[in-house]
Short mmCIF file of C-alpha atoms in Angstrom, two decimals:
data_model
loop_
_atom_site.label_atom_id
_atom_site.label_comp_id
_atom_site.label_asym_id
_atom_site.label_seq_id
_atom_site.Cartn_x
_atom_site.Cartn_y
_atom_site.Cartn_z
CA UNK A 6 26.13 17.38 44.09
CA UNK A 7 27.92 14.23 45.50
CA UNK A 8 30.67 14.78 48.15
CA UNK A 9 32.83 12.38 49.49
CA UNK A 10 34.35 12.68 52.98
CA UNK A 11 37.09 10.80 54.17
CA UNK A 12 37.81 10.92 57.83
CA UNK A 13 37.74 9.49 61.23
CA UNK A 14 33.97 8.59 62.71
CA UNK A 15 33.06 10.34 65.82
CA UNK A 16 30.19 9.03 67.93
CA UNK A 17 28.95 12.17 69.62
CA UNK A 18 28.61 13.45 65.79
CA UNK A 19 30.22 16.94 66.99
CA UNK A 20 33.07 16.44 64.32
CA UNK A 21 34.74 13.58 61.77
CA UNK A 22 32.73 11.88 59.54
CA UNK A 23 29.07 12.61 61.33
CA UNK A 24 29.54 16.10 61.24
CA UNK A 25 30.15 15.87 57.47
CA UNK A 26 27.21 14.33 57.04
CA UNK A 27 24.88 16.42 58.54
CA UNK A 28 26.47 19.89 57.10
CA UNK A 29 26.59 18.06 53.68
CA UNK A 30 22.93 16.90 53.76
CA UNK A 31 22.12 20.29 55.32
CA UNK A 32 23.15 21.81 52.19
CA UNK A 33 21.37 19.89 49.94
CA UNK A 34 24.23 17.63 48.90
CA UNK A 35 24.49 13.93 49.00
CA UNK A 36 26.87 12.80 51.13
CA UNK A 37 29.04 9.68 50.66
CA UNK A 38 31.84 8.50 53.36
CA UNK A 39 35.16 6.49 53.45
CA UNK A 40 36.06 6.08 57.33
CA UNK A 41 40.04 5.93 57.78
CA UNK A 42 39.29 5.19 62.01
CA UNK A 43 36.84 5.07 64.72
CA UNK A 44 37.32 7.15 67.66
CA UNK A 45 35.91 6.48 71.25
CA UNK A 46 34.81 10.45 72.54
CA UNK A 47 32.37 12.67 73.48
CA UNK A 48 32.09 16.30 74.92
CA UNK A 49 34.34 15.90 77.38
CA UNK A 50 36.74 13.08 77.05
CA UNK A 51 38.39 11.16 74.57
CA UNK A 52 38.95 7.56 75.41
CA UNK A 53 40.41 5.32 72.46
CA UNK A 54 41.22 5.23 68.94
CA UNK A 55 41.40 2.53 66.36
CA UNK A 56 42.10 2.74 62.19
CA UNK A 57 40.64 0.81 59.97
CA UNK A 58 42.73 -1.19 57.71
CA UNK A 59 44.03 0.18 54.77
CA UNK A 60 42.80 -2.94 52.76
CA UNK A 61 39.31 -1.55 53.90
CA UNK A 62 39.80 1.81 53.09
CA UNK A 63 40.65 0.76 49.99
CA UNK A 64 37.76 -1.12 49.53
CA UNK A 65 35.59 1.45 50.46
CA UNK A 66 37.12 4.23 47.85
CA UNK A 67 36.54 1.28 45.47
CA UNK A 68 33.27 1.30 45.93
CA UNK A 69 31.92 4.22 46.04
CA UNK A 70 34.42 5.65 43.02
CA UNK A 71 32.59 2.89 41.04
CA UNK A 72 29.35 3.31 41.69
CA UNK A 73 28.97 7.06 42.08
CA UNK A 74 30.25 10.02 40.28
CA UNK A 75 31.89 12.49 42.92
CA UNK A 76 32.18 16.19 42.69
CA UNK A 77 34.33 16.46 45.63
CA UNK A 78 35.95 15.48 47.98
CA UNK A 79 37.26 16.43 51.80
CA UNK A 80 39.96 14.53 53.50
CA UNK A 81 39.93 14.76 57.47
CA UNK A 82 41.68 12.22 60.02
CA UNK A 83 44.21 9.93 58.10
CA UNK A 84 46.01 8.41 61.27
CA UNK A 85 49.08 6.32 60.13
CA UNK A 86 51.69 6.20 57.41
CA UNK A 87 49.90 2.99 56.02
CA UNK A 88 46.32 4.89 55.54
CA UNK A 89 48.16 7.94 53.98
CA UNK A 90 49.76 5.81 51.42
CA UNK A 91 46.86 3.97 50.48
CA UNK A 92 44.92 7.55 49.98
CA UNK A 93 47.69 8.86 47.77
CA UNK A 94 47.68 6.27 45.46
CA UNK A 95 43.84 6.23 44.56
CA UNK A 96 43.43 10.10 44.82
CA UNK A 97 46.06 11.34 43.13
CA UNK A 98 45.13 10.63 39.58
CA UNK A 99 41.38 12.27 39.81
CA UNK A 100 40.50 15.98 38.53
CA UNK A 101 37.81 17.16 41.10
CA UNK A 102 38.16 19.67 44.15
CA UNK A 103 39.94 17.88 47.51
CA UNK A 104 39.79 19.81 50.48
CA UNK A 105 42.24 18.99 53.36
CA UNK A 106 41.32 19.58 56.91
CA UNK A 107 44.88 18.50 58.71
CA UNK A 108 43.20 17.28 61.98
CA UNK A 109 45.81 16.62 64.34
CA UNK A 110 44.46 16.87 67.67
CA UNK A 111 40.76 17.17 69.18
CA UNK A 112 39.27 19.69 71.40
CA UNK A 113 38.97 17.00 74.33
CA UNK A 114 43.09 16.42 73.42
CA UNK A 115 42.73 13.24 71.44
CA UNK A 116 45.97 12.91 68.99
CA UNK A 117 44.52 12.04 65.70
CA UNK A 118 47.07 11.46 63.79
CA UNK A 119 50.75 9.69 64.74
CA UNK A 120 53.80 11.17 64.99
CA UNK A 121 55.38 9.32 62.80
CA UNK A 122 52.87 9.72 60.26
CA UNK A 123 53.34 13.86 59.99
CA UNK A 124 56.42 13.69 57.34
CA UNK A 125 54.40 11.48 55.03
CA UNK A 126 51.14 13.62 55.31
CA UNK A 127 53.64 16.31 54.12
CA UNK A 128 54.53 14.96 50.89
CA UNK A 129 51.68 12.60 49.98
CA UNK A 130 48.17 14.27 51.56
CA UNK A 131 49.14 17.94 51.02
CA UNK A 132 50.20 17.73 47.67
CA UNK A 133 46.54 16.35 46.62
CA UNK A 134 44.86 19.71 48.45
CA UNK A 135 43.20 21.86 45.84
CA UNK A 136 42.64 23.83 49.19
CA UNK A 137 44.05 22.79 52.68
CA UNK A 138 42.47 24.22 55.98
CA UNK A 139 44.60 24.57 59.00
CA UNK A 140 43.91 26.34 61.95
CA UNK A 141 46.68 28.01 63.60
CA UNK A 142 48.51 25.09 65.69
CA UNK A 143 48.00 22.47 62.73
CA UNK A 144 49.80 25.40 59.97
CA UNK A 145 52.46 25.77 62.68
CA UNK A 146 53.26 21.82 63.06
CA UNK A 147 53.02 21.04 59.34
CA UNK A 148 55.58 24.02 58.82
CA UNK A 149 57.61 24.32 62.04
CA UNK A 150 56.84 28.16 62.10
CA UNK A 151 55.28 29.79 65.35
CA UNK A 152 52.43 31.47 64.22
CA UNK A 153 52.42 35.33 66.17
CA UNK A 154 50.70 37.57 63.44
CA UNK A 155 49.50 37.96 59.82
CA UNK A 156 52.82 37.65 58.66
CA UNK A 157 54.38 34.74 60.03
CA UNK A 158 51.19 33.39 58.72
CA UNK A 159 51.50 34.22 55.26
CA UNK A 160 54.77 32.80 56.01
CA UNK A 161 53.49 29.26 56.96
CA UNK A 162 50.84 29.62 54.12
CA UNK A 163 53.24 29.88 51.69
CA UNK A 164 55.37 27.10 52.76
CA UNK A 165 52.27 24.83 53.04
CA UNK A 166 51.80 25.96 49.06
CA UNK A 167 55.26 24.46 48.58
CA UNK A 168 55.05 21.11 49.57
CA UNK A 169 52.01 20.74 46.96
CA UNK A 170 48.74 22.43 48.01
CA UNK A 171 46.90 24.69 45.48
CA UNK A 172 45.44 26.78 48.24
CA UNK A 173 45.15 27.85 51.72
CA UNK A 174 43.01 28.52 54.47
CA UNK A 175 44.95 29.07 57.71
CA UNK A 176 41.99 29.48 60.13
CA UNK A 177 41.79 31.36 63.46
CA UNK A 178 44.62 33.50 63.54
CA UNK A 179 45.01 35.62 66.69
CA UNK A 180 46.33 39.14 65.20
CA UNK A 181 44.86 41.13 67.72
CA UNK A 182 43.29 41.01 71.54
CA UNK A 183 39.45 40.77 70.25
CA UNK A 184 40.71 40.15 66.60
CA UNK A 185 40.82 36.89 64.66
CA UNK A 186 42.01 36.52 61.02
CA UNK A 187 41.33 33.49 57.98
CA UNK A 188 44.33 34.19 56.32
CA UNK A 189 44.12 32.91 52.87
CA UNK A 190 46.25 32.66 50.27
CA UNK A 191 45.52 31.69 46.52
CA UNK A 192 47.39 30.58 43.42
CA UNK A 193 47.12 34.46 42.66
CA UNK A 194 45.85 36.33 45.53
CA UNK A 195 46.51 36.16 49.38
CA UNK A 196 43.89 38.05 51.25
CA UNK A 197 42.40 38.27 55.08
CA UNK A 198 39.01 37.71 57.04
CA UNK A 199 38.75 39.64 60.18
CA UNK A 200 36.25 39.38 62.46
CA UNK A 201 35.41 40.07 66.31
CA UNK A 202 36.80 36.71 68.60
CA UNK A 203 34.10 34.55 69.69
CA UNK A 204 35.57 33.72 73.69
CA UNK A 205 33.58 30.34 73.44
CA UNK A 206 35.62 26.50 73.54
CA UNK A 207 33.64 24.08 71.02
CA UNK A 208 33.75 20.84 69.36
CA UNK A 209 33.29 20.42 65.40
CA UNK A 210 34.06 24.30 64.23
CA UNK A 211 37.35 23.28 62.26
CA UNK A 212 35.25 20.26 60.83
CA UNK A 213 32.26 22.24 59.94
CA UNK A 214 34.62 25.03 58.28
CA UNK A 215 36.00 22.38 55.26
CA UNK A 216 32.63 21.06 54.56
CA UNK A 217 31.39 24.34 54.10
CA UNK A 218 35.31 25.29 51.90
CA UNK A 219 34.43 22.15 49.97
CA UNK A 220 30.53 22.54 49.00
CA UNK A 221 30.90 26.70 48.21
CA UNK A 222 34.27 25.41 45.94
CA UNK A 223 32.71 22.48 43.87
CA UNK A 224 29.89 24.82 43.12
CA UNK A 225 31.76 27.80 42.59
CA UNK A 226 35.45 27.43 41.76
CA UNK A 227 36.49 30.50 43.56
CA UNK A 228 38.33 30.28 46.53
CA UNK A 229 37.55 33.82 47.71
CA UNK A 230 34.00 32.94 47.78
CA UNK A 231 34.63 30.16 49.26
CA UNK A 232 36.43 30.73 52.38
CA UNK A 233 34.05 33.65 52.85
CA UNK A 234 30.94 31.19 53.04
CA UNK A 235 32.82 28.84 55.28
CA UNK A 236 33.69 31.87 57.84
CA UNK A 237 30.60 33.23 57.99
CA UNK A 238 28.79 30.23 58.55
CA UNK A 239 32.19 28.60 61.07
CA UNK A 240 30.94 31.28 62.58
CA UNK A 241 27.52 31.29 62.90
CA UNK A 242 27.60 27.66 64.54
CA UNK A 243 30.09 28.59 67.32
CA UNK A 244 27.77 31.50 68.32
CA UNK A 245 25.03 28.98 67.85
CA UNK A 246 27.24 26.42 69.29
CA UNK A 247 24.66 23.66 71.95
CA UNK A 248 25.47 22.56 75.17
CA UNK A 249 24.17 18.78 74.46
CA UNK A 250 26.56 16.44 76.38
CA UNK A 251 28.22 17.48 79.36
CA UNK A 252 31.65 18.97 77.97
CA UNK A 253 32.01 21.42 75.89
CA UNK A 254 29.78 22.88 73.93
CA UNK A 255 28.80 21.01 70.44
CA UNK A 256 28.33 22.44 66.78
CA UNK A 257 25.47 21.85 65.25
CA UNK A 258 25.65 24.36 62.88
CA UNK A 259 21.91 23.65 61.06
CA UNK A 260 20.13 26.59 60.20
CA UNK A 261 16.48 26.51 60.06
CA UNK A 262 15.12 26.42 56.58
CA UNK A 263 14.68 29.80 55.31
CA UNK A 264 11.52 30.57 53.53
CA UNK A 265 13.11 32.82 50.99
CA UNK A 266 15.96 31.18 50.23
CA UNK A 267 14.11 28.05 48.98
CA UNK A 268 12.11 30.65 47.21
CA UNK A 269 14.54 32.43 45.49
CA UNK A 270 16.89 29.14 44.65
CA UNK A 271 13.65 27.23 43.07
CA UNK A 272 13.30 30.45 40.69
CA UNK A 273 16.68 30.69 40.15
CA UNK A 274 16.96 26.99 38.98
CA UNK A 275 14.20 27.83 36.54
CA UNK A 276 15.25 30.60 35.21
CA UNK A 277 19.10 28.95 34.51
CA UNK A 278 16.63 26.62 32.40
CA UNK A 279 15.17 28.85 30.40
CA UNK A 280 16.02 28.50 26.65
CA UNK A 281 18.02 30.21 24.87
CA UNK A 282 18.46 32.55 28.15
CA UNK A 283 22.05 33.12 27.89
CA UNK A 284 20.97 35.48 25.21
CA UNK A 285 19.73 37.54 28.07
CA UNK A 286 22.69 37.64 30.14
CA UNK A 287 24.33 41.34 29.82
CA UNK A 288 28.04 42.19 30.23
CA UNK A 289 27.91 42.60 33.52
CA UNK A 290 25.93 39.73 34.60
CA UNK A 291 22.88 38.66 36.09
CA UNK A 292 21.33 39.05 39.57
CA UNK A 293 18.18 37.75 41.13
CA UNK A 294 17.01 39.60 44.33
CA UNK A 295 14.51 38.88 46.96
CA UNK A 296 12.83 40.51 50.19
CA UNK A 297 10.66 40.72 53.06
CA UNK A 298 8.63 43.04 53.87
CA UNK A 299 9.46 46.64 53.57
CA UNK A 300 13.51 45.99 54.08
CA UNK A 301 15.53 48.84 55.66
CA UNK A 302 18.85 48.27 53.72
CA UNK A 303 20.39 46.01 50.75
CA UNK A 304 21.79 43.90 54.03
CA UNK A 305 18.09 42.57 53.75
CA UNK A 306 17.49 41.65 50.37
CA UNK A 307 18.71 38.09 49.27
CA UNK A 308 20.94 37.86 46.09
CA UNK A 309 23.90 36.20 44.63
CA UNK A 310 27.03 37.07 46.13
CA UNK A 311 28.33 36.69 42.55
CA UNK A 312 26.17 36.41 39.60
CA UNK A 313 24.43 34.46 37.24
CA UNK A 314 27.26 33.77 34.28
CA UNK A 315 26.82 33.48 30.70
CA UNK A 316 29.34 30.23 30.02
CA UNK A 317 28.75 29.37 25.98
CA UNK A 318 25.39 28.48 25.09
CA UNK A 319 24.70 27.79 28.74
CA UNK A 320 24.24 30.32 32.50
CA UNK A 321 25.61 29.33 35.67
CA UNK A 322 25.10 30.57 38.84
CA UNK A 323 28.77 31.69 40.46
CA UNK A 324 28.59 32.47 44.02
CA UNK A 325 26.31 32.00 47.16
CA UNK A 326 23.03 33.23 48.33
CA UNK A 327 23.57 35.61 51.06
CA UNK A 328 21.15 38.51 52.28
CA UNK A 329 23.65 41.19 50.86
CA UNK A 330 25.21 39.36 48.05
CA UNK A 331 23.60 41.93 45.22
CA UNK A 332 24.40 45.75 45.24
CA UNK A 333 23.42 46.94 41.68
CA UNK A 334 19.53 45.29 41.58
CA UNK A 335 19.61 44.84 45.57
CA UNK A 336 19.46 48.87 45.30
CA UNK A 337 17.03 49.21 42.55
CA UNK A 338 14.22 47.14 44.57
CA UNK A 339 14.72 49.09 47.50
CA UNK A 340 13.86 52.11 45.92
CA UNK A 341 11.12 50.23 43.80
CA UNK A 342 9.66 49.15 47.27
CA UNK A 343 9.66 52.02 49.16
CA UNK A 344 7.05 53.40 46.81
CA UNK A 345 5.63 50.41 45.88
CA UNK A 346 5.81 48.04 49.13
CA UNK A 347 4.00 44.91 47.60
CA UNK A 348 6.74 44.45 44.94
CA UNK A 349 9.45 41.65 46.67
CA UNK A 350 11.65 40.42 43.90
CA UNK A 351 13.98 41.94 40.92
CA UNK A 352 16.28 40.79 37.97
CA UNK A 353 18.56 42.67 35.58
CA UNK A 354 18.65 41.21 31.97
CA UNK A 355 20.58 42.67 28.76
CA UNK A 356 18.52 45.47 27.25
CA UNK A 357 17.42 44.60 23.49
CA UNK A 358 15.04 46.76 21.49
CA UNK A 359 13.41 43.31 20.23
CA UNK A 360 12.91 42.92 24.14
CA UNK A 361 11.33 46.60 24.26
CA UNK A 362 9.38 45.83 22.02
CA UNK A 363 7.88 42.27 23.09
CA UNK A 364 6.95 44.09 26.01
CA UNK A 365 4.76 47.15 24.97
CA UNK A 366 2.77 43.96 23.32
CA UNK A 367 2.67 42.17 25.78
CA UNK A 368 0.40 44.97 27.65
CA UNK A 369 3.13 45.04 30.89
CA UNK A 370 3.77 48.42 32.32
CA UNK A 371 6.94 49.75 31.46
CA UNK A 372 9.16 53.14 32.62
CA UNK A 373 12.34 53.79 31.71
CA UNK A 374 15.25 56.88 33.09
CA UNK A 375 17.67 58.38 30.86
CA UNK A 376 21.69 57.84 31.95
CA UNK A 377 22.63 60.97 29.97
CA UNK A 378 20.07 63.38 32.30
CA UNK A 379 21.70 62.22 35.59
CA UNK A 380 22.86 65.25 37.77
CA UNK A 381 26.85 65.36 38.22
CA UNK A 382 26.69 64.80 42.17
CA UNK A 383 24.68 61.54 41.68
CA UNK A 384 27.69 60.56 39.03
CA UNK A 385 30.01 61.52 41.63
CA UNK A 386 28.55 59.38 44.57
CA UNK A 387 28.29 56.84 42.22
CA UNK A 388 24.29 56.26 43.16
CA UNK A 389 23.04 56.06 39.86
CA UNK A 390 20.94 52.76 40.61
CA UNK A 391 18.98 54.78 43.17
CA UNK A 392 18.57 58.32 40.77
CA UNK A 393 17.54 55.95 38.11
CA UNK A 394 14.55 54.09 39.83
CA UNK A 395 13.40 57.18 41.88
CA UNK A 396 13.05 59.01 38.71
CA UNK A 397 12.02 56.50 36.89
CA UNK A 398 8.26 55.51 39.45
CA UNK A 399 8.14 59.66 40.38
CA UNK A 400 5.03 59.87 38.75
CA UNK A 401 3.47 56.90 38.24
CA UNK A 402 0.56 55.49 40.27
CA UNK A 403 1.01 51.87 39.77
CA UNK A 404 4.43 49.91 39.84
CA UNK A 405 5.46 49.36 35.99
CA UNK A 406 6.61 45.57 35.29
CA UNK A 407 9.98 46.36 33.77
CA UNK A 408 12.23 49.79 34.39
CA UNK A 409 14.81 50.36 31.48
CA UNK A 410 17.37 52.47 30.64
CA UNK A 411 19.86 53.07 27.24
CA UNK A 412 23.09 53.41 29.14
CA UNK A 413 25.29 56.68 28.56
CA UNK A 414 28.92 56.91 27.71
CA UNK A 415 30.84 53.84 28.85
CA UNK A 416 27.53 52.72 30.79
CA UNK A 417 25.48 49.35 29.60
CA UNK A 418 21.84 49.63 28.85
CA UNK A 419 19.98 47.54 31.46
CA UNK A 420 16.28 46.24 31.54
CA UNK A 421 14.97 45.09 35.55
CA UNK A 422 12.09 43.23 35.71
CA UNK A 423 10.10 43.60 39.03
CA UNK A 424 7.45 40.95 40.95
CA UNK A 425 5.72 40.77 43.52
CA UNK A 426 8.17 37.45 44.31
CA UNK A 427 10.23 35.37 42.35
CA UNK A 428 7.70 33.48 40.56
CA UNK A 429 5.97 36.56 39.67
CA UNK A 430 8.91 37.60 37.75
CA UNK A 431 9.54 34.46 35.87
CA UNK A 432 5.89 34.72 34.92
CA UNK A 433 6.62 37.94 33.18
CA UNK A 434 10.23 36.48 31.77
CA UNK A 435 8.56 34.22 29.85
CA UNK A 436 6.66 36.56 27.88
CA UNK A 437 9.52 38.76 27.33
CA UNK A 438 11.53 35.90 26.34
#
């Protein structure tokens, strides 16, 4: 994944074009950069600013637009009429994601973009937003609305969706005391994000919260998903938030590596490789799960937030992976590892008698439940997942490979496939498939 950021630079690398580069690289996507001006700041001050030349910035977009193919794009400090202009008219025409982050002021009080310059950021930078990322002073000077609760924010979102943006993300909403709210409103939807406040002044959270809009959007076109990932990780790095110069506190919002993760998204690039696997997609989708040792809840197993998608011929992966993000299979390998602790990873695929049948030759272990036995209170508390794999291991000594069931009345058939880890189960894909 290439991304593109186009903003001011920022030599203490807590925001602008820096920042961008570290959360894109972070994420495993190259990062490529257009600076519109460099700023003179750092933690606690900011001293000076001075654009770059809109012949320049021109010359940079050139560039890199012919040399590289970009997935998206994020737009940060523009600075004058003469920059805006110039970004309009080499933007406009392309079909990929833009994210706008309206930076207008700093933390340490800089003024990042002119006065003077706010009208035509109305009606030439907004209007190129697939998704547009105010906080709650920027949504109130680009609209003119004072911004009190959830309403006068859906207010200002929807006015912000009239002068041209597809989307938006109005971030940090005060709607209670110890309550703040993403309000976010779609081409189709408008929902909310609440959390707990964070009472904590930082530099870099508003930049950090498009990069992560922009990287979750270009790989999974959803904007729900999206401004979920970016608040939940926003987050994260103002809790995390370092004390490395002497103002306030910086965002460095990198994560250390996690073991599983890399794990889990090495097997589940494999597996989206696998021929002819789409055939093996069911109706409701795929999900690939992961765990520790001996987890206490689904919170602790690592899945998709969405799934793996059948598109054509081909499978996609469609949302994030979050400890959480799976239910359905997340459930089943609980269960599965209560009783059988050594067994760490689990996928769902579409049950096919051929399937059935590959396996008994192949010499794997198989058990299966049957839907149609399950007792009326388990239908009622809708905990089939967990009935279904409790009854299905009651017995048995040894964990089987693959637990199946025929579905029931209005209820797909489903195959899981169990391993000790991910590999483990690809192992056993491949015979099956």
């Amino acid at each position: 994944m290439n991304l593109l950021t186009i903003g001011g630079s920022d030599p203490s690398s807590g925001a602008g074009i820096q920042s961008d580069v570290k959360i894109f690289s972070s994420l495993k996507a190259y990062p490529l950069t257009a600076i519109t001006a460099i700023t003179s700041q750092n933690t606690a001050n900011f001293e000076a600013i001075e654009p770059v030349s809109p012949k320049m910035v021109k010359n940079q977009l050139k560039t890199i637009f012919s040399d590289f193919k970009i997935d998206g794009i994020k737009i940060g400090m523009v600075f004058d009429s003469q920059i805006i202009k110039v970004l309009h008219k080499e933007l406009k025409k392309l079909k990929i994601p833009i994210v706008v982050d309206p930076v207008i002021k700093s933390t340490t009080e800089g003024r990042l973009i002119k006065d003077s310059a706010i009208q035509d950021f109305k009606k030439f930078i907004i209007p190129l937003a697939t998704i547009i990322t105010p906080n709650q002073s920027e949504a109130s000077i680009l609209t003119n609305i004072k911004i009190k609760s959830k309403q006068s924010a859906l207010k200002a979102a929807k006015r912000i969706q009239e002068n041209g943006a597809e989307n938006v993300i109005i971030t940090g909403v005060e709607t209670k005391r110890d309550k703040i709210t993403d309000i976010v409103v779609g081409k189709n939807a408008e929902f909310f994000i609440s959390n707990n406040k964070i009472n904590s002044t930082n530099h870099g959270s508003g930049c950090s919260h498009s990069a992560f809009v922009l990287f979750s959007f270009v790989k999974n076109k959803d904007i729900k998903i999206s401004a979920k990932f970016a608040n939940k990780e926003t987050r994260y790095g103002i809790k995390n938030a370092e004390q490395i110069g002497k103002g306030v506190a910086m965002i460095t919002n990198i994560r250390k590596e996690d073991p599983l993760k890399l794990e889990l998204t090495k097997a589940i690039e494999e597996f989206t490789e696998i021929k002819n696997i789409y055939k093996n997609i069911p109706e409701c989708q795929t999900n690939f799960v992961f765990t520790k040792a001996k987890p206490i809840s689904t919170d602790e197993i690592l899945g998709i937030s969405g799934r793996i998608v059948k598109t054509g011929k081909e499978v996609t992966v469609a949302g994030n992976l979050e400890y959480g993000g799976s239910k359905h299979v997340a459930t089943a390998l609980l269960e599965f590892n209560k009783k059988f602790p050594n067994t760490h990873s689990a996928i769902n695929l579409k049950y096919q008698k051929t399937i059935i049948k590959k396996i008994e030759k192949s010499g794997m272990k198989i058990a299966e439940y049957d839907r149609t036995q399950e007792p009326k209170k388990v239908k009622d508390k809708g905990s089939t997942i967990e009935w279904g794999t409790k009854t299905a291991i009651k017995n048995l000594e040894k964990p089987p490979d693959i637990i199946y069931h025929k579905g029931d009345f209005g209820k797909e058939p489903m195959i899981i496939v169990y391993g000790n880890d991910p590999q483990d189960v690809l192992k056993k894909i491949s015979i099956i498939v």
